[in-house]
Each structure stands twice: as C-alpha cells, then as structure tokens.
Amino acid sequence: MSRKRRIVGVDLIKVLACFSVIMLHVSMPFFYSDGAFKVGNTIVLSKTVYYLGTSAVPLFFMANGFFLVNRAKMSINYVLNKIGLIMIPILGWNLIVFIPKIILKKNENGYFETVLGSLIQKGFFFQFWFLGALIIMLFLVPILNKIMKSSIKLYVIVLIIFLIISWLIDLYNHFSGAIPLQKNVIQTFRVWTWISYYMSGGLIGNLIKKINFIDFKKQLNYFSVVLTVLTIIYSIYNAAWISNPFAEYNYDNILIFIWIVTIFLTCISTTKFSKHSTKIIESISKYSFGIYIVHVIALKIFEKVFVFDGIFINLITIIGVFLISWLITFVISKTPYVNKLVVF
C-alpha cells in the first residue's frame, strides 16, 4: 500500500469524523430534549442519524494515534510544541467570546476560569473537552511511542488491558441497574477510553507496514455495512436499557469498538480516489480541526432560524452547519495572524 494512498485514507477518516460530530450535535435535539424523548413517526430516523455519528470522536483519536505513536522521532519538545498549537485556538476563541461579555457586563467567570471550563465541557465552547483530552494523550505519546519501538507484544498487552477495562465498565452499566459509570467522569478524563482508541490507531499504523489491508477490502466493506446496521439497532435499544441516550456512553462497548475499527480499516484500505475526490477529501481534512471548532457557532445560527422538528430539517441543518463551518474555517485560514485559530 503506497504512502500516498494511506494518507488519503486517513484524510477520509478525518472527513468522516468531522461530519459525524456535526451529526451528533445537530440530531440530538430532534429526538431528545429536557431530559425526555420526543414522540413522532420520524423520531427513529433522527435517532439513526444521531447514532451514525457515534464514530466521530473515536476516529479522531485513532487518526492521531495512527501517526504519532509510530513517529520515527518523538521528543518532549515536539509534544510541547503540539500542545502550544492546540492552546492557541483554545485561548483565542474563548477570548473572542469573553470580551463581549465584559463589555456587556455579563461575564460570570474570569477569563482563565472560562478557558479551563471549556476544557472540561463547560461554557460556549463545550466541545473543547476533546482538545483537553487530546493534550492528555499528547503527554502520553512519548511513552506509547517508546513501548511500540521496544516491544510490539508489550504494546498489544497494554492495549488489551485498557480494552478490558473499557468493556468491563460497559458490562457494569448494563447489568448494575445504576447510572453509567462514565457519567461520574468528565469526558476529558475518560482516559481508559481514549487510550484504547488512540493505541488501536497506533497499532494499525504499525501493522499497515506488514499487512496489505487492500486484500481484505471486500470483506471490510461488507462488515462495515453489517456492523453499521447492528450499531444503530443496538444504540437505539441500549438508550432505553441504560436509561441514557447519549452516544458517549457507547464508546466502551465491544460492538461499537469493532465497528469503529472496521470503519477505520475500510477507509485506509480504499485506494481508488479520483483526482477530484482526492482534492476535496484533502481540503476538508485540512480544515477538519477548524470545522470541529466553529461548527458550534454555525449551529447556534441555525437554532435561531429553524425549529428542530422533523428529519428533513435535521438533514438540512447537518449539511448547512457543515458547509457554513467549512466556509468560516476557510476564510479564517486565509486571514493573516488569526489563521492559527483554525489550523492545527
């Protein structure tokens, strides 16, 4: 498998993850609000769209692990530089929101309190929790990188340990009758989950040098379709089982894990890209970081225009939020000095 194709495959994963996270954040209000499920004939369709987005965050972690765990040279300076680049948009976007609040005298918290809040899923930029979790993973990368280089067997053993922890937590949620254990831990700090996906991406990045996944392309396509259907069915019924509809509580499930890994393998085994499609994929992938950041702003705009009712408006909102986020990111990326707010 050529390096070029592998890179386009991972770019495709980033595009899929980017679009999926918008599906997650847009679709929830269409079937669940004020702590209760809505009723209606099209609700199941909105649930389907929502749970299709479950792969978003895990795929982001896997894509990062795919490259960084297998990086030839890994140093603390590299890690600190990466963290610095992540902190620029975190500080910048929070400042943009914080300044008007000061002017209007509506600020309840200090600036740095606001920044820290965004990293633990609070405030306007609640989605920055992912960046907080990514920073934690970056601190762990040198260790994972060293383990990978020293012993692939040890790496696999460590990965299996974290997978077992994740799957046991999921089993507990199903049979304890209690609220999901993860609910007691902010997403930023669910390290066992993120390490499982991050290390899985790293393992695939290592195996791709030895295994030609193209040979399994047909099987991967088949299993992707089957597992996608099973995931939707499972997720809808599981929401009632654990009395919680949020996709974040499915990340530790073994079926969901296998589904997401299969999607990842399917994407990197895809080799037939036209020049036009390659250009589009690489363009969206390049701005995926910015789209993830600004999609909340675009969603706020749509919330002022549409009433969240019906699958048609749901799909229109998803596409609209995606396109507006892409446009905003593109314009900012071409603007001197502020382009660091959307490009990582």
mmCIF file of N, CA, C and O in Angstrom, residues 22-117:
data_model
loop_
_atom_site.group_PDB
_atom_site.id
_atom_site.type_symbol
_atom_site.label_atom_id
_atom_site.label_comp_id
_atom_site.label_asym_id
_atom_site.label_seq_id
_atom_site.Cartn_x
_atom_site.Cartn_y
_atom_site.Cartn_z
ATOM 1 N N ILE A 22 -20.800 16.612 13.699
ATOM 2 C CA ILE A 22 -21.901 17.542 13.417
ATOM 3 C C ILE A 22 -23.235 16.795 13.468
ATOM 4 O O ILE A 22 -24.230 17.318 13.988
ATOM 5 N N MET A 23 -23.249 15.572 12.969
ATOM 6 C CA MET A 23 -24.455 14.746 13.049
ATOM 7 C C MET A 23 -24.865 14.539 14.504
ATOM 8 O O MET A 23 -26.052 14.588 14.852
ATOM 9 N N LEU A 24 -23.876 14.316 15.363
ATOM 10 C CA LEU A 24 -24.141 14.122 16.787
ATOM 11 C C LEU A 24 -24.787 15.352 17.412
ATOM 12 O O LEU A 24 -25.833 15.276 18.049
ATOM 13 N N HIS A 25 -24.135 16.492 17.227
ATOM 14 C CA HIS A 25 -24.572 17.703 17.922
ATOM 15 C C HIS A 25 -25.858 18.295 17.334
ATOM 16 O O HIS A 25 -26.601 18.973 18.046
ATOM 17 N N VAL A 26 -26.108 18.026 16.061
ATOM 18 C CA VAL A 26 -27.319 18.555 15.432
ATOM 19 C C VAL A 26 -28.528 17.670 15.719
ATOM 20 O O VAL A 26 -29.620 18.174 16.021
ATOM 21 N N SER A 27 -28.361 16.361 15.650
ATOM 22 C CA SER A 27 -29.511 15.445 15.674
ATOM 23 C C SER A 27 -30.146 15.247 17.040
ATOM 24 O O SER A 27 -31.341 14.959 17.120
ATOM 25 N N MET A 28 -29.367 15.359 18.111
ATOM 26 C CA MET A 28 -29.911 15.106 19.450
ATOM 27 C C MET A 28 -31.194 15.891 19.746
ATOM 28 O O MET A 28 -32.189 15.317 20.215
ATOM 29 N N PRO A 29 -31.239 17.217 19.496
ATOM 30 C CA PRO A 29 -32.458 17.975 19.830
ATOM 31 C C PRO A 29 -33.701 17.518 19.080
ATOM 32 O O PRO A 29 -34.814 17.825 19.494
ATOM 33 N N PHE A 30 -33.519 16.771 18.001
ATOM 34 C CA PHE A 30 -34.670 16.333 17.201
ATOM 35 C C PHE A 30 -35.432 15.173 17.845
ATOM 36 O O PHE A 30 -36.553 14.885 17.471
ATOM 37 N N PHE A 31 -34.779 14.477 18.787
ATOM 38 C CA PHE A 31 -35.496 13.360 19.409
ATOM 39 C C PHE A 31 -35.377 13.328 20.932
ATOM 40 O O PHE A 31 -36.026 12.517 21.586
ATOM 41 N N TYR A 32 -34.573 14.250 21.484
ATOM 42 C CA TYR A 32 -34.402 14.231 22.935
ATOM 43 C C TYR A 32 -34.170 15.648 23.443
ATOM 44 O O TYR A 32 -33.276 16.348 22.971
ATOM 45 N N SER A 33 -34.996 16.084 24.391
ATOM 46 C CA SER A 33 -34.820 17.414 24.972
ATOM 47 C C SER A 33 -35.481 17.468 26.343
ATOM 48 O O SER A 33 -36.442 16.743 26.618
ATOM 49 N N ASP A 34 -34.949 18.328 27.181
ATOM 50 C CA ASP A 34 -35.482 18.495 28.542
ATOM 51 C C ASP A 34 -35.546 17.177 29.307
ATOM 52 O O ASP A 34 -36.468 16.922 30.092
ATOM 53 N N GLY A 35 -34.552 16.311 29.026
ATOM 54 C CA GLY A 35 -34.469 15.056 29.765
ATOM 55 C C GLY A 35 -35.496 14.014 29.379
ATOM 56 O O GLY A 35 -35.712 13.042 30.100
ATOM 57 N N ALA A 36 -36.146 14.172 28.208
ATOM 58 C CA ALA A 36 -37.172 13.208 27.800
ATOM 59 C C ALA A 36 -37.147 13.003 26.289
ATOM 60 O O ALA A 36 -36.724 13.879 25.532
ATOM 61 N N PHE A 37 -37.591 11.820 25.853
ATOM 62 C CA PHE A 37 -37.672 11.524 24.431
ATOM 63 C C PHE A 37 -38.905 12.178 23.825
ATOM 64 O O PHE A 37 -39.965 12.201 24.430
ATOM 65 N N LYS A 38 -38.735 12.714 22.622
ATOM 66 C CA LYS A 38 -39.877 13.238 21.892
ATOM 67 C C LYS A 38 -40.601 12.073 21.226
ATOM 68 O O LYS A 38 -40.080 10.969 21.112
ATOM 69 N N VAL A 39 -41.818 12.317 20.767
ATOM 70 C CA VAL A 39 -42.587 11.272 20.104
ATOM 71 C C VAL A 39 -42.911 11.720 18.688
ATOM 72 O O VAL A 39 -42.987 12.902 18.381
ATOM 73 N N GLY A 40 -43.080 10.744 17.806
ATOM 74 C CA GLY A 40 -43.389 11.062 16.419
ATOM 75 C C GLY A 40 -42.864 9.985 15.493
ATOM 76 O O GLY A 40 -41.972 9.208 15.847
ATOM 77 N N ASN A 41 -43.400 9.934 14.292
ATOM 78 C CA ASN A 41 -43.037 8.877 13.349
ATOM 79 C C ASN A 41 -41.617 9.005 12.816
ATOM 80 O O ASN A 41 -41.020 8.018 12.386
ATOM 81 N N THR A 42 -41.071 10.211 12.786
ATOM 82 C CA THR A 42 -39.738 10.391 12.212
ATOM 83 C C THR A 42 -38.632 10.380 13.263
ATOM 84 O O THR A 42 -37.466 10.547 12.932
ATOM 85 N N ILE A 43 -38.994 10.162 14.535
ATOM 86 C CA ILE A 43 -38.016 10.183 15.605
ATOM 87 C C ILE A 43 -36.942 9.121 15.407
ATOM 88 O O ILE A 43 -35.757 9.357 15.627
ATOM 89 N N VAL A 44 -37.339 7.924 14.967
ATOM 90 C CA VAL A 44 -36.384 6.843 14.782
ATOM 91 C C VAL A 44 -35.348 7.199 13.714
ATOM 92 O O VAL A 44 -34.186 6.773 13.793
ATOM 93 N N LEU A 45 -35.752 7.999 12.733
ATOM 94 C CA LEU A 45 -34.804 8.430 11.702
ATOM 95 C C LEU A 45 -33.774 9.386 12.270
ATOM 96 O O LEU A 45 -32.582 9.307 11.939
ATOM 97 N N SER A 46 -34.214 10.287 13.130
ATOM 98 C CA SER A 46 -33.284 11.207 13.771
ATOM 99 C C SER A 46 -32.336 10.462 14.712
ATOM 100 O O SER A 46 -31.154 10.792 14.825
ATOM 101 N N LYS A 47 -32.854 9.437 15.388
ATOM 102 C CA LYS A 47 -32.003 8.604 16.238
ATOM 103 C C LYS A 47 -30.944 7.900 15.389
ATOM 104 O O LYS A 47 -29.774 7.810 15.777
ATOM 105 N N THR A 48 -31.366 7.414 14.232
ATOM 106 C CA THR A 48 -30.436 6.722 13.332
ATOM 107 C C THR A 48 -29.310 7.642 12.908
ATOM 108 O O THR A 48 -28.133 7.266 12.942
ATOM 109 N N VAL A 49 -29.666 8.857 12.513
ATOM 110 C CA VAL A 49 -28.657 9.832 12.095
ATOM 111 C C VAL A 49 -27.716 10.154 13.257
ATOM 112 O O VAL A 49 -26.496 10.227 13.092
ATOM 113 N N TYR A 50 -28.297 10.319 14.451
ATOM 114 C CA TYR A 50 -27.503 10.632 15.639
ATOM 115 C C TYR A 50 -26.488 9.536 15.936
ATOM 116 O O TYR A 50 -25.287 9.807 16.111
ATOM 117 N N TYR A 51 -26.948 8.293 15.971
ATOM 118 C CA TYR A 51 -26.050 7.199 16.331
ATOM 119 C C TYR A 51 -25.058 6.850 15.227
ATOM 120 O O TYR A 51 -24.021 6.239 15.496
ATOM 121 N N LEU A 52 -25.347 7.261 14.004
ATOM 122 C CA LEU A 52 -24.354 7.117 12.937
ATOM 123 C C LEU A 52 -23.129 7.994 13.227
ATOM 124 O O LEU A 52 -22.028 7.719 12.761
ATOM 125 N N GLY A 53 -23.361 9.048 14.010
ATOM 126 C CA GLY A 53 -22.268 9.954 14.351
ATOM 127 C C GLY A 53 -21.420 9.491 15.521
ATOM 128 O O GLY A 53 -20.449 10.167 15.899
ATOM 129 N N THR A 54 -21.749 8.329 16.085
ATOM 130 C CA THR A 54 -21.031 7.825 17.256
ATOM 131 C C THR A 54 -19.533 7.679 17.018
ATOM 132 O O THR A 54 -18.724 7.837 17.934
ATOM 133 N N SER A 55 -19.150 7.393 15.789
ATOM 134 C CA SER A 55 -17.739 7.118 15.490
ATOM 135 C C SER A 55 -16.862 8.366 15.493
ATOM 136 O O SER A 55 -15.625 8.257 15.469
ATOM 137 N N ALA A 56 -17.452 9.549 15.552
ATOM 138 C CA ALA A 56 -16.708 10.800 15.371
ATOM 139 C C ALA A 56 -15.472 10.936 16.250
ATOM 140 O O ALA A 56 -14.341 10.987 15.760
ATOM 141 N N VAL A 57 -15.658 11.011 17.549
ATOM 142 C CA VAL A 57 -14.545 11.245 18.466
ATOM 143 C C VAL A 57 -13.544 10.092 18.467
ATOM 144 O O VAL A 57 -12.334 10.326 18.385
ATOM 145 N N PRO A 58 -14.005 8.824 18.555
ATOM 146 C CA PRO A 58 -13.034 7.726 18.489
ATOM 147 C C PRO A 58 -12.167 7.748 17.232
ATOM 148 O O PRO A 58 -10.971 7.448 17.286
ATOM 149 N N LEU A 59 -12.769 8.082 16.085
ATOM 150 C CA LEU A 59 -11.996 8.135 14.841
ATOM 151 C C LEU A 59 -10.934 9.230 14.890
ATOM 152 O O LEU A 59 -9.821 9.053 14.382
ATOM 153 N N PHE A 60 -11.262 10.362 15.503
ATOM 154 C CA PHE A 60 -10.284 11.440 15.662
ATOM 155 C C PHE A 60 -9.085 10.948 16.465
ATOM 156 O O PHE A 60 -7.930 11.179 16.108
ATOM 157 N N PHE A 61 -9.355 10.247 17.575
ATOM 158 C CA PHE A 61 -8.269 9.735 18.410
ATOM 159 C C PHE A 61 -7.450 8.685 17.661
ATOM 160 O O PHE A 61 -6.223 8.653 17.746
ATOM 161 N N MET A 62 -8.126 7.809 16.935
ATOM 162 C CA MET A 62 -7.420 6.774 16.192
ATOM 163 C C MET A 62 -6.520 7.373 15.113
ATOM 164 O O MET A 62 -5.391 6.909 14.901
ATOM 165 N N ALA A 63 -7.024 8.400 14.433
ATOM 166 C CA ALA A 63 -6.233 9.050 13.378
ATOM 167 C C ALA A 63 -4.968 9.690 13.954
ATOM 168 O O ALA A 63 -3.895 9.630 13.351
ATOM 169 N N ASN A 64 -5.090 10.306 15.143
ATOM 170 C CA ASN A 64 -3.924 10.898 15.796
ATOM 171 C C ASN A 64 -2.935 9.820 16.218
ATOM 172 O O ASN A 64 -1.721 9.953 16.015
ATOM 173 N N GLY A 65 -3.446 8.739 16.807
ATOM 174 C CA GLY A 65 -2.582 7.655 17.236
ATOM 175 C C GLY A 65 -1.909 6.964 16.070
ATOM 176 O O GLY A 65 -0.754 6.519 16.176
ATOM 177 N N PHE A 66 -2.596 6.868 14.948
ATOM 178 C CA PHE A 66 -2.070 6.230 13.736
ATOM 179 C C PHE A 66 -0.715 6.815 13.357
ATOM 180 O O PHE A 66 0.222 6.079 13.020
ATOM 181 N N PHE A 67 -0.590 8.140 13.426
ATOM 182 C CA PHE A 67 0.647 8.800 13.036
ATOM 183 C C PHE A 67 1.641 8.952 14.187
ATOM 184 O O PHE A 67 2.809 8.593 14.071
ATOM 185 N N LEU A 68 1.165 9.489 15.314
ATOM 186 C CA LEU A 68 2.089 9.885 16.366
ATOM 187 C C LEU A 68 2.717 8.720 17.126
ATOM 188 O O LEU A 68 3.887 8.786 17.503
ATOM 189 N N VAL A 69 1.967 7.649 17.365
ATOM 190 C CA VAL A 69 2.533 6.508 18.079
ATOM 191 C C VAL A 69 3.669 5.878 17.269
ATOM 192 O O VAL A 69 4.611 5.317 17.833
ATOM 193 N N ASN A 70 3.600 5.998 15.945
ATOM 194 C CA ASN A 70 4.605 5.393 15.069
ATOM 195 C C ASN A 70 5.618 6.402 14.535
ATOM 196 O O ASN A 70 6.405 6.073 13.638
ATOM 197 N N ARG A 71 5.608 7.606 15.081
ATOM 198 C CA ARG A 71 6.542 8.629 14.621
ATOM 199 C C ARG A 71 7.978 8.188 14.879
ATOM 200 O O ARG A 71 8.314 7.681 15.952
ATOM 201 N N ALA A 72 8.842 8.387 13.868
ATOM 202 C CA ALA A 72 10.240 7.953 13.981
ATOM 203 C C ALA A 72 10.963 8.636 15.134
ATOM 204 O O ALA A 72 11.689 8.008 15.901
ATOM 205 N N LYS A 73 10.754 9.945 15.261
ATOM 206 C CA LYS A 73 11.390 10.693 16.343
ATOM 207 C C LYS A 73 10.317 11.356 17.204
ATOM 208 O O LYS A 73 9.487 12.097 16.702
ATOM 209 N N MET A 74 10.358 11.074 18.481
ATOM 210 C CA MET A 74 9.381 11.642 19.401
ATOM 211 C C MET A 74 10.113 12.229 20.598
ATOM 212 O O MET A 74 10.866 11.537 21.274
ATOM 213 N N SER A 75 9.928 13.518 20.818
ATOM 214 C CA SER A 75 10.603 14.189 21.927
ATOM 215 C C SER A 75 9.610 15.029 22.713
ATOM 216 O O SER A 75 8.517 15.346 22.231
ATOM 217 N N ILE A 76 9.991 15.408 23.913
ATOM 218 C CA ILE A 76 9.126 16.242 24.742
ATOM 219 C C ILE A 76 8.945 17.614 24.105
ATOM 220 O O ILE A 76 7.879 18.230 24.251
ATOM 221 N N ASN A 77 9.947 18.095 23.390
ATOM 222 C CA ASN A 77 9.833 19.390 22.700
ATOM 223 C C ASN A 77 8.763 19.336 21.618
ATOM 224 O O ASN A 77 8.015 20.296 21.423
ATOM 225 N N TYR A 78 8.710 18.206 20.915
ATOM 226 C CA TYR A 78 7.683 18.029 19.878
ATOM 227 C C TYR A 78 6.300 18.061 20.509
ATOM 228 O O TYR A 78 5.385 18.715 19.998
ATOM 229 N N VAL A 79 6.160 17.353 21.630
ATOM 230 C CA VAL A 79 4.877 17.292 22.342
ATOM 231 C C VAL A 79 4.463 18.674 22.825
ATOM 232 O O VAL A 79 3.315 19.087 22.650
ATOM 233 N N LEU A 80 5.393 19.395 23.437
ATOM 234 C CA LEU A 80 5.090 20.733 23.959
ATOM 235 C C LEU A 80 4.721 21.686 22.835
ATOM 236 O O LEU A 80 3.847 22.545 23.002
ATOM 237 N N ASN A 81 5.371 21.537 21.685
ATOM 238 C CA ASN A 81 5.047 22.385 20.536
ATOM 239 C C ASN A 81 3.632 22.101 20.040
ATOM 240 O O ASN A 81 2.868 23.032 19.736
ATOM 241 N N LYS A 82 3.253 20.821 19.992
ATOM 242 C CA LYS A 82 1.901 20.434 19.579
ATOM 243 C C LYS A 82 0.855 20.992 20.543
ATOM 244 O O LYS A 82 -0.189 21.500 20.138
ATOM 245 N N ILE A 83 1.160 20.881 21.833
ATOM 246 C CA ILE A 83 0.224 21.378 22.851
ATOM 247 C C ILE A 83 0.080 22.894 22.727
ATOM 248 O O ILE A 83 -1.021 23.447 22.865
ATOM 249 N N GLY A 84 1.188 23.575 22.449
ATOM 250 C CA GLY A 84 1.145 25.027 22.267
ATOM 251 C C GLY A 84 0.250 25.416 21.102
ATOM 252 O O GLY A 84 -0.533 26.378 21.198
ATOM 253 N N LEU A 85 0.333 24.649 20.011
ATOM 254 C CA LEU A 85 -0.505 24.928 18.837
ATOM 255 C C LEU A 85 -1.984 24.710 19.152
ATOM 256 O O LEU A 85 -2.843 25.419 18.625
ATOM 257 N N ILE A 86 -2.276 23.722 19.993
ATOM 258 C CA ILE A 86 -3.664 23.468 20.391
ATOM 259 C C ILE A 86 -4.186 24.571 21.300
ATOM 260 O O ILE A 86 -5.343 24.981 21.216
ATOM 261 N N MET A 87 -3.309 25.084 22.171
ATOM 262 C CA MET A 87 -3.731 26.098 23.132
ATOM 263 C C MET A 87 -4.056 27.437 22.471
ATOM 264 O O MET A 87 -4.868 28.198 22.996
ATOM 265 N N ILE A 88 -3.460 27.712 21.328
ATOM 266 C CA ILE A 88 -3.720 28.989 20.641
ATOM 267 C C ILE A 88 -5.203 29.168 20.328
ATOM 268 O O ILE A 88 -5.806 30.186 20.693
ATOM 269 N N PRO A 89 -5.856 28.216 19.635
ATOM 270 C CA PRO A 89 -7.295 28.380 19.378
ATOM 271 C C PRO A 89 -8.141 28.327 20.646
ATOM 272 O O PRO A 89 -9.175 28.995 20.732
ATOM 273 N N ILE A 90 -7.717 27.537 21.625
ATOM 274 C CA ILE A 90 -8.470 27.464 22.880
ATOM 275 C C ILE A 90 -8.487 28.823 23.557
ATOM 276 O O ILE A 90 -9.543 29.329 23.974
ATOM 277 N N LEU A 91 -7.324 29.451 23.660
ATOM 278 C CA LEU A 91 -7.223 30.775 24.282
ATOM 279 C C LEU A 91 -7.891 31.840 23.417
ATOM 280 O O LEU A 91 -8.604 32.712 23.920
ATOM 281 N N GLY A 92 -7.676 31.744 22.092
ATOM 282 C CA GLY A 92 -8.197 32.758 21.176
ATOM 283 C C GLY A 92 -9.710 32.791 21.099
ATOM 284 O O GLY A 92 -10.332 33.858 21.235
ATOM 285 N N TRP A 93 -10.336 31.630 20.897
ATOM 286 C CA TRP A 93 -11.789 31.592 20.765
ATOM 287 C C TRP A 93 -12.483 31.969 22.063
ATOM 288 O O TRP A 93 -13.519 32.646 22.052
ATOM 289 N N ASN A 94 -11.926 31.534 23.177
ATOM 290 C CA ASN A 94 -12.517 31.914 24.468
ATOM 291 C C ASN A 94 -12.407 33.414 24.704
ATOM 292 O O ASN A 94 -13.306 34.025 25.296
ATOM 293 N N LEU A 95 -11.327 34.013 24.219
ATOM 294 C CA LEU A 95 -11.155 35.461 24.357
ATOM 295 C C LEU A 95 -12.176 36.212 23.516
ATOM 296 O O LEU A 95 -12.740 37.230 23.946
ATOM 297 N N ILE A 96 -12.425 35.687 22.300
ATOM 298 C CA ILE A 96 -13.398 36.307 21.399
ATOM 299 C C ILE A 96 -14.788 36.343 22.040
ATOM 300 O O ILE A 96 -15.529 37.326 21.890
ATOM 301 N N VAL A 97 -15.141 35.295 22.749
ATOM 302 C CA VAL A 97 -16.450 35.231 23.419
ATOM 303 C C VAL A 97 -16.433 36.018 24.728
ATOM 304 O O VAL A 97 -17.435 36.626 25.125
ATOM 305 N N PHE A 98 -15.284 36.038 25.389
ATOM 306 C CA PHE A 98 -15.177 36.654 26.715
ATOM 307 C C PHE A 98 -15.240 38.185 26.660
ATOM 308 O O PHE A 98 -15.888 38.817 27.512
ATOM 309 N N ILE A 99 -14.619 38.779 25.648
ATOM 310 C CA ILE A 99 -14.556 40.240 25.545
ATOM 311 C C ILE A 99 -15.951 40.888 25.459
ATOM 312 O O ILE A 99 -16.243 41.841 26.187
ATOM 313 N N PRO A 100 -16.845 40.405 24.579
ATOM 314 C CA PRO A 100 -18.199 40.998 24.543
ATOM 315 C C PRO A 100 -18.931 40.878 25.874
ATOM 316 O O PRO A 100 -19.706 41.761 26.242
ATOM 317 N N LYS A 101 -18.683 39.779 26.599
ATOM 318 C CA LYS A 101 -19.333 39.609 27.900
ATOM 319 C C LYS A 101 -18.843 40.653 28.897
ATOM 320 O O LYS A 101 -19.608 41.119 29.744
ATOM 321 N N ILE A 102 -17.578 41.016 28.780
ATOM 322 C CA ILE A 102 -17.037 42.060 29.652
ATOM 323 C C ILE A 102 -17.694 43.401 29.328
ATOM 324 O O ILE A 102 -18.108 44.151 30.209
ATOM 325 N N ILE A 103 -17.786 43.674 28.020
ATOM 326 C CA ILE A 103 -18.384 44.939 27.569
ATOM 327 C C ILE A 103 -19.848 45.036 28.009
ATOM 328 O O ILE A 103 -20.307 46.098 28.457
ATOM 329 N N LEU A 104 -20.557 43.915 27.885
ATOM 330 C CA LEU A 104 -21.972 43.888 28.255
ATOM 331 C C LEU A 104 -22.182 43.583 29.740
ATOM 332 O O LEU A 104 -23.315 43.509 30.206
ATOM 333 N N LYS A 105 -21.053 43.405 30.439
ATOM 334 C CA LYS A 105 -21.074 43.104 31.879
ATOM 335 C C LYS A 105 -21.895 41.845 32.179
ATOM 336 O O LYS A 105 -22.672 41.796 33.134
ATOM 337 N N LYS A 106 -21.697 40.826 31.337
ATOM 338 C CA LYS A 106 -22.406 39.572 31.535
ATOM 339 C C LYS A 106 -21.458 38.422 31.873
ATOM 340 O O LYS A 106 -21.866 37.257 31.890
ATOM 341 N N ASN A 107 -20.203 38.771 32.108
ATOM 342 C CA ASN A 107 -19.255 37.707 32.428
ATOM 343 C C ASN A 107 -19.409 37.254 33.882
ATOM 344 O O ASN A 107 -19.336 38.042 34.809
ATOM 345 N N GLU A 108 -19.655 35.959 34.048
ATOM 346 C CA GLU A 108 -19.810 35.399 35.388
ATOM 347 C C GLU A 108 -18.499 34.858 35.926
ATOM 348 O O GLU A 108 -18.305 34.762 37.135
ATOM 349 N N ASN A 109 -17.597 34.478 35.033
ATOM 350 C CA ASN A 109 -16.320 33.911 35.433
ATOM 351 C C ASN A 109 -15.165 34.705 34.850
ATOM 352 O O ASN A 109 -15.334 35.457 33.884
ATOM 353 N N GLY A 110 -13.981 34.514 35.410
ATOM 354 C CA GLY A 110 -12.787 35.137 34.871
ATOM 355 C C GLY A 110 -12.370 34.446 33.584
ATOM 356 O O GLY A 110 -12.851 33.358 33.253
ATOM 357 N N TYR A 111 -11.451 35.073 32.850
ATOM 358 C CA TYR A 111 -11.037 34.540 31.549
ATOM 359 C C TYR A 111 -10.431 33.146 31.667
ATOM 360 O O TYR A 111 -10.836 32.215 30.958
ATOM 361 N N PHE A 112 -9.456 32.992 32.543
ATOM 362 C CA PHE A 112 -8.783 31.697 32.653
ATOM 363 C C PHE A 112 -9.711 30.628 33.227
ATOM 364 O O PHE A 112 -9.589 29.453 32.907
ATOM 365 N N GLU A 113 -10.667 31.043 34.028
ATOM 366 C CA GLU A 113 -11.671 30.111 34.518
ATOM 367 C C GLU A 113 -12.553 29.648 33.367
ATOM 368 O O GLU A 113 -12.955 28.482 33.294
ATOM 369 N N THR A 114 -12.821 30.572 32.447
ATOM 370 C CA THR A 114 -13.601 30.249 31.256
ATOM 371 C C THR A 114 -12.848 29.272 30.368
ATOM 372 O O THR A 114 -13.422 28.318 29.838
ATOM 373 N N VAL A 115 -11.551 29.524 30.203
ATOM 374 C CA VAL A 115 -10.702 28.647 29.390
ATOM 375 C C VAL A 115 -10.677 27.237 29.972
ATOM 376 O O VAL A 115 -10.891 26.244 29.266
ATOM 377 N N LEU A 116 -10.431 27.138 31.259
ATOM 378 C CA LEU A 116 -10.385 25.834 31.914
ATOM 379 C C LEU A 116 -11.750 25.143 31.844
ATOM 380 O O LEU A 116 -11.828 23.926 31.668
ATOM 381 N N GLY A 117 -12.808 25.934 31.959
ATOM 382 C CA GLY A 117 -14.154 25.378 31.869
ATOM 383 C C GLY A 117 -14.414 24.742 30.516
ATOM 384 O O GLY A 117 -15.038 23.671 30.429
#
